[in-house]
Amino acid sequence: MKNIRWASVLTVLGCAVVGLVSLFSLLRGRTWAWFPLLVAVAVGFREIRYLQRIDHQRNAPR
């Protein structure tokens, strides 16, 4: 079984929560919610790409 990076999993989940709250706020007319939404999406995607790179390096032939 692979090692699970729990800090990264929690980061992605936290970004999802912030993103959903921001999206809900946007739907209610709060224009300031664009900033936390964009930051949460950027951090979440960066973390997912980091996990993919780590997994690819771990599976690369030596």
CSV table of N, CA and C in Angstrom, one decimal:
chain,number,residue,atom,x,y,z
A,1,MET,N,0.8,-1.2,0.0
A,1,MET,CA,0.0,0.0,0.0
A,1,MET,C,0.9,1.2,0.0
A,2,LYS,N,0.4,2.3,-0.7
A,2,LYS,CA,1.2,3.5,-0.8
A,2,LYS,C,1.1,4.3,0.5
A,3,ASN,N,2.2,5.1,0.7
A,3,ASN,CA,2.1,6.0,1.9
A,3,ASN,C,1.2,7.1,1.5
A,4,ILE,N,0.3,7.4,2.5
A,4,ILE,CA,-0.7,8.5,2.3
A,4,ILE,C,-0.1,9.7,2.9
A,5,ARG,N,-0.1,10.8,2.2
A,5,ARG,CA,0.3,12.1,2.7
A,5,ARG,C,-0.9,12.8,3.3
A,6,TRP,N,-1.2,12.6,4.6
A,6,TRP,CA,-2.4,13.1,5.2
A,6,TRP,C,-2.5,14.6,5.2
A,7,ALA,N,-1.3,15.3,5.3
A,7,ALA,CA,-1.3,16.8,5.2
A,7,ALA,C,-1.8,17.3,3.9
A,8,SER,N,-1.4,16.6,2.8
A,8,SER,CA,-1.9,17.0,1.5
A,8,SER,C,-3.4,16.7,1.3
A,9,VAL,N,-3.8,15.5,1.8
A,9,VAL,CA,-5.2,15.2,1.7
A,9,VAL,C,-6.1,16.2,2.5
A,10,LEU,N,-5.6,16.6,3.7
A,10,LEU,CA,-6.4,17.6,4.4
A,10,LEU,C,-6.3,19.0,3.7
A,11,THR,N,-5.2,19.3,3.1
A,11,THR,CA,-5.1,20.6,2.3
A,11,THR,C,-6.1,20.6,1.2
A,12,VAL,N,-6.2,19.5,0.5
A,12,VAL,CA,-7.2,19.5,-0.6
A,12,VAL,C,-8.6,19.5,-0.1
A,13,LEU,N,-8.9,18.8,1.0
A,13,LEU,CA,-10.3,18.9,1.5
A,13,LEU,C,-10.6,20.3,2.1
A,14,GLY,N,-9.6,20.9,2.7
A,14,GLY,CA,-9.8,22.3,3.2
A,14,GLY,C,-10.1,23.2,2.1
A,15,CYS,N,-9.4,23.1,1.0
A,15,CYS,CA,-9.6,23.9,-0.2
A,15,CYS,C,-11.0,23.7,-0.8
A,16,ALA,N,-11.4,22.4,-0.8
A,16,ALA,CA,-12.8,22.1,-1.3
A,16,ALA,C,-13.8,22.8,-0.4
A,17,VAL,N,-13.7,22.8,0.9
A,17,VAL,CA,-14.6,23.4,1.8
A,17,VAL,C,-14.6,24.9,1.6
A,18,VAL,N,-13.5,25.5,1.5
A,18,VAL,CA,-13.4,27.0,1.3
A,18,VAL,C,-14.0,27.3,0.0
A,19,GLY,N,-13.7,26.5,-1.0
A,19,GLY,CA,-14.3,26.7,-2.4
A,19,GLY,C,-15.8,26.7,-2.4
A,20,LEU,N,-16.3,25.7,-1.7
A,20,LEU,CA,-17.8,25.5,-1.7
A,20,LEU,C,-18.5,26.7,-0.9
A,21,VAL,N,-17.9,27.1,0.2
A,21,VAL,CA,-18.4,28.2,0.9
A,21,VAL,C,-18.3,29.5,0.1
A,22,SER,N,-17.2,29.7,-0.6
A,22,SER,CA,-17.1,30.9,-1.4
A,22,SER,C,-18.0,30.8,-2.6
A,23,LEU,N,-18.2,29.7,-3.2
A,23,LEU,CA,-19.2,29.6,-4.3
A,23,LEU,C,-20.6,29.9,-3.8
A,24,PHE,N,-21.0,29.4,-2.7
A,24,PHE,CA,-22.3,29.7,-2.1
A,24,PHE,C,-22.4,31.2,-1.8
A,25,SER,N,-21.3,31.8,-1.3
A,25,SER,CA,-21.4,33.2,-1.1
A,25,SER,C,-21.5,34.0,-2.4
A,26,LEU,N,-20.8,33.5,-3.5
A,26,LEU,CA,-21.0,34.2,-4.8
A,26,LEU,C,-22.4,34.1,-5.3
A,27,LEU,N,-23.0,33.0,-5.1
A,27,LEU,CA,-24.4,32.8,-5.5
A,27,LEU,C,-25.4,33.7,-4.8
A,28,ARG,N,-25.0,34.1,-3.6
A,28,ARG,CA,-25.8,35.0,-2.8
A,28,ARG,C,-25.5,36.5,-3.0
A,29,GLY,N,-24.6,36.7,-4.0
A,29,GLY,CA,-24.3,38.1,-4.4
A,29,GLY,C,-23.1,38.7,-3.7
A,30,ARG,N,-22.3,38.0,-3.0
A,30,ARG,CA,-21.1,38.5,-2.4
A,30,ARG,C,-19.9,38.5,-3.4
A,31,THR,N,-19.6,39.6,-4.0
A,31,THR,CA,-18.6,39.7,-5.0
A,31,THR,C,-17.2,39.5,-4.4
A,32,TRP,N,-17.0,39.8,-3.2
A,32,TRP,CA,-15.7,39.6,-2.5
A,32,TRP,C,-15.3,38.1,-2.4
A,33,ALA,N,-16.2,37.2,-2.6
A,33,ALA,CA,-15.9,35.8,-2.5
A,33,ALA,C,-15.1,35.2,-3.6
A,34,TRP,N,-14.9,36.0,-4.7
A,34,TRP,CA,-14.1,35.6,-5.8
A,34,TRP,C,-12.7,35.3,-5.3
A,35,PHE,N,-12.1,36.2,-4.5
A,35,PHE,CA,-10.7,36.0,-4.1
A,35,PHE,C,-10.5,34.7,-3.3
A,36,PRO,N,-11.2,34.4,-2.2
A,36,PRO,CA,-10.9,33.1,-1.6
A,36,PRO,C,-11.2,31.9,-2.5
A,37,LEU,N,-12.2,32.0,-3.4
A,37,LEU,CA,-12.5,30.9,-4.3
A,37,LEU,C,-11.3,30.7,-5.2
A,38,LEU,N,-10.7,31.7,-5.8
A,38,LEU,CA,-9.6,31.6,-6.7
A,38,LEU,C,-8.4,31.0,-6.0
A,39,VAL,N,-8.1,31.5,-4.7
A,39,VAL,CA,-7.0,31.1,-4.0
A,39,VAL,C,-7.2,29.6,-3.6
A,40,ALA,N,-8.4,29.2,-3.2
A,40,ALA,CA,-8.6,27.8,-2.8
A,40,ALA,C,-8.4,26.9,-4.0
A,41,VAL,N,-8.9,27.3,-5.2
A,41,VAL,CA,-8.8,26.5,-6.4
A,41,VAL,C,-7.3,26.3,-6.7
A,42,ALA,N,-6.6,27.5,-6.7
A,42,ALA,CA,-5.1,27.4,-7.1
A,42,ALA,C,-4.3,26.5,-6.1
A,43,VAL,N,-4.6,26.7,-4.8
A,43,VAL,CA,-3.8,25.8,-3.9
A,43,VAL,C,-4.2,24.4,-4.0
A,44,GLY,N,-5.5,24.1,-4.2
A,44,GLY,CA,-5.9,22.7,-4.4
A,44,GLY,C,-5.3,22.1,-5.6
A,45,PHE,N,-5.3,22.8,-6.7
A,45,PHE,CA,-4.7,22.2,-7.9
A,45,PHE,C,-3.2,22.0,-7.8
A,46,ARG,N,-2.6,23.0,-7.1
A,46,ARG,CA,-1.1,22.9,-6.9
A,46,ARG,C,-0.8,21.6,-6.1
A,47,GLU,N,-1.6,21.4,-5.0
A,47,GLU,CA,-1.4,20.3,-4.2
A,47,GLU,C,-1.6,18.9,-4.9
A,48,ILE,N,-2.6,18.9,-5.7
A,48,ILE,CA,-2.9,17.7,-6.5
A,48,ILE,C,-1.8,17.4,-7.5
A,49,ARG,N,-1.3,18.4,-8.1
A,49,ARG,CA,-0.2,18.3,-9.1
A,49,ARG,C,1.1,17.8,-8.3
A,50,TYR,N,1.3,18.3,-7.1
A,50,TYR,CA,2.4,17.9,-6.3
A,50,TYR,C,2.3,16.4,-6.0
A,51,LEU,N,1.1,15.9,-5.6
A,51,LEU,CA,0.9,14.5,-5.3
A,51,LEU,C,1.1,13.7,-6.5
A,52,GLN,N,0.7,14.1,-7.7
A,52,GLN,CA,0.9,13.4,-8.9
A,52,GLN,C,2.4,13.3,-9.3
A,53,ARG,N,3.1,14.3,-9.1
A,53,ARG,CA,4.6,14.3,-9.4
A,53,ARG,C,5.3,13.3,-8.4
A,54,ILE,N,4.9,13.3,-7.1
A,54,ILE,CA,5.5,12.4,-6.2
A,54,ILE,C,5.2,11.0,-6.6
A,55,ASP,N,4.0,10.7,-6.9
A,55,ASP,CA,3.6,9.4,-7.3
A,55,ASP,C,4.3,8.9,-8.6
A,56,HIS,N,4.5,9.8,-9.5
A,56,HIS,CA,5.2,9.5,-10.8
A,56,HIS,C,6.6,9.2,-10.5
A,57,GLN,N,7.3,10.0,-9.6
A,57,GLN,CA,8.7,9.7,-9.3
A,57,GLN,C,8.8,8.4,-8.5
A,58,ARG,N,7.9,8.1,-7.7
A,58,ARG,CA,8.0,6.9,-6.9
A,58,ARG,C,7.8,5.6,-7.9
A,59,ASN,N,7.1,5.8,-8.9
A,59,ASN,CA,6.8,4.6,-9.8
A,59,ASN,C,7.8,4.6,-11.0
A,60,ALA,N,8.7,5.6,-11.1
A,60,ALA,CA,9.6,5.6,-12.3
A,60,ALA,C,10.6,4.5,-12.2
A,61,PRO,N,11.0,3.9,-13.3
A,61,PRO,CA,12.0,2.9,-13.3
A,61,PRO,C,13.4,3.5,-12.9
A,62,ARG,N,14.1,2.7,-12.2
A,62,ARG,CA,15.5,3.2,-11.8
A,62,ARG,C,16.5,2.6,-12.6
